[in-house]
Amino acid sequence: MSSNSDAECRECQELDAAEAEARRVRDESRATDCRVLRKRHRDAEHGERP
């Protein structure tokens, strides 16, 4: 699912880490928020579209 630009993008990395931490502490609401924010970021910054 991740492209090479995602692997190098600091914001993508931060959102991935935040999601992982949220899942670690079983905060599924925050994990979902991170996925939504990452999707919006990818659409805006990496030009990804569904």
CSV table of N, CA and C in Angstrom, one decimal:
chain,number,residue,atom,x,y,z
A,1,MET,N,0.8,-1.2,0.0
A,1,MET,CA,0.0,0.0,0.0
A,1,MET,C,0.8,1.3,0.0
A,2,SER,N,2.0,1.2,0.6
A,2,SER,CA,2.8,2.4,0.7
A,2,SER,C,3.7,2.5,-0.5
A,3,SER,N,3.8,3.8,-1.0
A,3,SER,CA,4.7,4.0,-2.1
A,3,SER,C,6.0,4.4,-1.6
A,4,ASN,N,7.0,4.6,-2.5
A,4,ASN,CA,8.3,5.0,-2.1
A,4,ASN,C,8.3,6.4,-1.5
A,5,SER,N,7.5,7.3,-2.0
A,5,SER,CA,7.4,8.6,-1.5
A,5,SER,C,6.9,8.6,0.0
A,6,ASP,N,6.0,7.7,0.3
A,6,ASP,CA,5.5,7.5,1.6
A,6,ASP,C,6.6,7.1,2.6
A,7,ALA,N,7.4,6.2,2.1
A,7,ALA,CA,8.5,5.7,3.0
A,7,ALA,C,9.5,6.8,3.4
A,8,GLU,N,9.6,7.8,2.5
A,8,GLU,CA,10.5,8.9,2.7
A,8,GLU,C,9.9,10.2,3.4
A,9,CYS,N,8.5,10.2,3.4
A,9,CYS,CA,7.8,11.3,3.9
A,9,CYS,C,7.7,11.3,5.4
A,10,ARG,N,8.2,12.4,6.0
A,10,ARG,CA,8.2,12.5,7.5
A,10,ARG,C,6.8,12.4,8.1
A,11,GLU,N,5.9,13.2,7.5
A,11,GLU,CA,4.5,13.2,8.0
A,11,GLU,C,3.9,11.8,7.9
A,12,CYS,N,4.1,11.1,6.8
A,12,CYS,CA,3.6,9.7,6.7
A,12,CYS,C,4.2,8.9,7.9
A,13,GLN,N,5.5,9.0,8.1
A,13,GLN,CA,6.1,8.2,9.1
A,13,GLN,C,5.6,8.5,10.5
A,14,GLU,N,5.3,9.8,10.8
A,14,GLU,CA,4.8,10.2,12.1
A,14,GLU,C,3.4,9.7,12.3
A,15,LEU,N,2.6,9.8,11.2
A,15,LEU,CA,1.2,9.2,11.3
A,15,LEU,C,1.2,7.7,11.5
A,16,ASP,N,2.1,7.0,10.8
A,16,ASP,CA,2.2,5.6,11.0
A,16,ASP,C,2.6,5.3,12.5
A,17,ALA,N,3.6,6.0,13.0
A,17,ALA,CA,4.0,5.8,14.4
A,17,ALA,C,2.9,6.1,15.4
A,18,ALA,N,2.2,7.2,15.1
A,18,ALA,CA,1.1,7.5,16.0
A,18,ALA,C,0.0,6.5,16.0
A,19,GLU,N,-0.3,5.9,14.8
A,19,GLU,CA,-1.3,4.9,14.7
A,19,GLU,C,-0.8,3.6,15.5
A,20,ALA,N,0.4,3.3,15.3
A,20,ALA,CA,1.0,2.1,16.0
A,20,ALA,C,0.9,2.3,17.5
A,21,GLU,N,1.2,3.5,18.0
A,21,GLU,CA,1.2,3.7,19.4
A,21,GLU,C,-0.3,3.6,19.9
A,22,ALA,N,-1.2,4.2,19.2
A,22,ALA,CA,-2.6,4.2,19.6
A,22,ALA,C,-3.1,2.7,19.6
A,23,ARG,N,-2.7,1.9,18.7
A,23,ARG,CA,-3.1,0.5,18.7
A,23,ARG,C,-2.5,-0.2,19.9
A,24,ARG,N,-1.2,0.1,20.2
A,24,ARG,CA,-0.5,-0.5,21.3
A,24,ARG,C,-1.3,-0.3,22.6
A,25,VAL,N,-1.8,0.9,22.8
A,25,VAL,CA,-2.5,1.2,24.0
A,25,VAL,C,-4.0,1.0,23.9
A,26,ARG,N,-4.4,0.3,22.8
A,26,ARG,CA,-5.8,0.0,22.5
A,26,ARG,C,-6.7,1.2,22.4
A,27,ASP,N,-6.3,2.2,21.8
A,27,ASP,CA,-7.1,3.4,21.5
A,27,ASP,C,-7.5,3.4,20.0
A,28,GLU,N,-8.5,2.6,19.7
A,28,GLU,CA,-8.9,2.4,18.3
A,28,GLU,C,-9.5,3.7,17.7
A,29,SER,N,-10.0,4.6,18.5
A,29,SER,CA,-10.5,5.8,18.0
A,29,SER,C,-9.4,6.7,17.5
A,30,ARG,N,-8.3,6.8,18.2
A,30,ARG,CA,-7.1,7.5,17.8
A,30,ARG,C,-6.5,6.8,16.6
A,31,ALA,N,-6.4,5.5,16.6
A,31,ALA,CA,-5.9,4.8,15.5
A,31,ALA,C,-6.6,5.1,14.2
A,32,THR,N,-7.9,5.2,14.3
A,32,THR,CA,-8.8,5.5,13.1
A,32,THR,C,-8.5,6.9,12.7
A,33,ASP,N,-8.4,7.8,13.7
A,33,ASP,CA,-8.1,9.2,13.3
A,33,ASP,C,-6.8,9.3,12.5
A,34,CYS,N,-5.8,8.6,13.0
A,34,CYS,CA,-4.5,8.6,12.3
A,34,CYS,C,-4.6,8.1,10.8
A,35,ARG,N,-5.4,7.0,10.6
A,35,ARG,CA,-5.6,6.5,9.3
A,35,ARG,C,-6.3,7.6,8.4
A,36,VAL,N,-7.3,8.2,9.0
A,36,VAL,CA,-8.0,9.3,8.2
A,36,VAL,C,-7.1,10.4,7.8
A,37,LEU,N,-6.3,10.9,8.8
A,37,LEU,CA,-5.3,12.0,8.6
A,37,LEU,C,-4.3,11.6,7.6
A,38,ARG,N,-3.8,10.3,7.6
A,38,ARG,CA,-2.8,9.8,6.7
A,38,ARG,C,-3.4,9.8,5.3
A,39,LYS,N,-4.7,9.3,5.1
A,39,LYS,CA,-5.3,9.3,3.8
A,39,LYS,C,-5.5,10.7,3.2
A,40,ARG,N,-5.9,11.6,4.1
A,40,ARG,CA,-6.0,13.0,3.6
A,40,ARG,C,-4.7,13.6,3.2
A,41,HIS,N,-3.7,13.3,4.0
A,41,HIS,CA,-2.3,13.8,3.7
A,41,HIS,C,-1.8,13.2,2.4
A,42,ARG,N,-2.0,11.9,2.2
A,42,ARG,CA,-1.6,11.3,0.9
A,42,ARG,C,-2.3,11.8,-0.3
A,43,ASP,N,-3.6,12.1,-0.1
A,43,ASP,CA,-4.3,12.7,-1.2
A,43,ASP,C,-3.8,14.1,-1.6
A,44,ALA,N,-3.6,14.9,-0.5
A,44,ALA,CA,-3.2,16.2,-0.8
A,44,ALA,C,-1.7,16.4,-1.2
A,45,GLU,N,-0.8,15.6,-0.6
A,45,GLU,CA,0.6,15.8,-0.8
A,45,GLU,C,1.2,14.8,-1.8
A,46,HIS,N,0.7,13.6,-1.9
A,46,HIS,CA,1.3,12.6,-2.8
A,46,HIS,C,0.4,12.4,-4.0
A,47,GLY,N,-0.7,13.1,-4.1
A,47,GLY,CA,-1.6,13.0,-5.3
A,47,GLY,C,-2.3,11.6,-5.4
A,48,GLU,N,-2.4,10.9,-4.3
A,48,GLU,CA,-3.1,9.6,-4.4
A,48,GLU,C,-4.6,9.8,-4.4
A,49,ARG,N,-5.3,9.1,-5.3
A,49,ARG,CA,-6.7,9.1,-5.3
A,49,ARG,C,-7.3,7.7,-5.4
A,50,PRO,N,-8.5,7.5,-4.8
A,50,PRO,CA,-9.1,6.2,-4.8
A,50,PRO,C,-9.4,5.7,-6.2
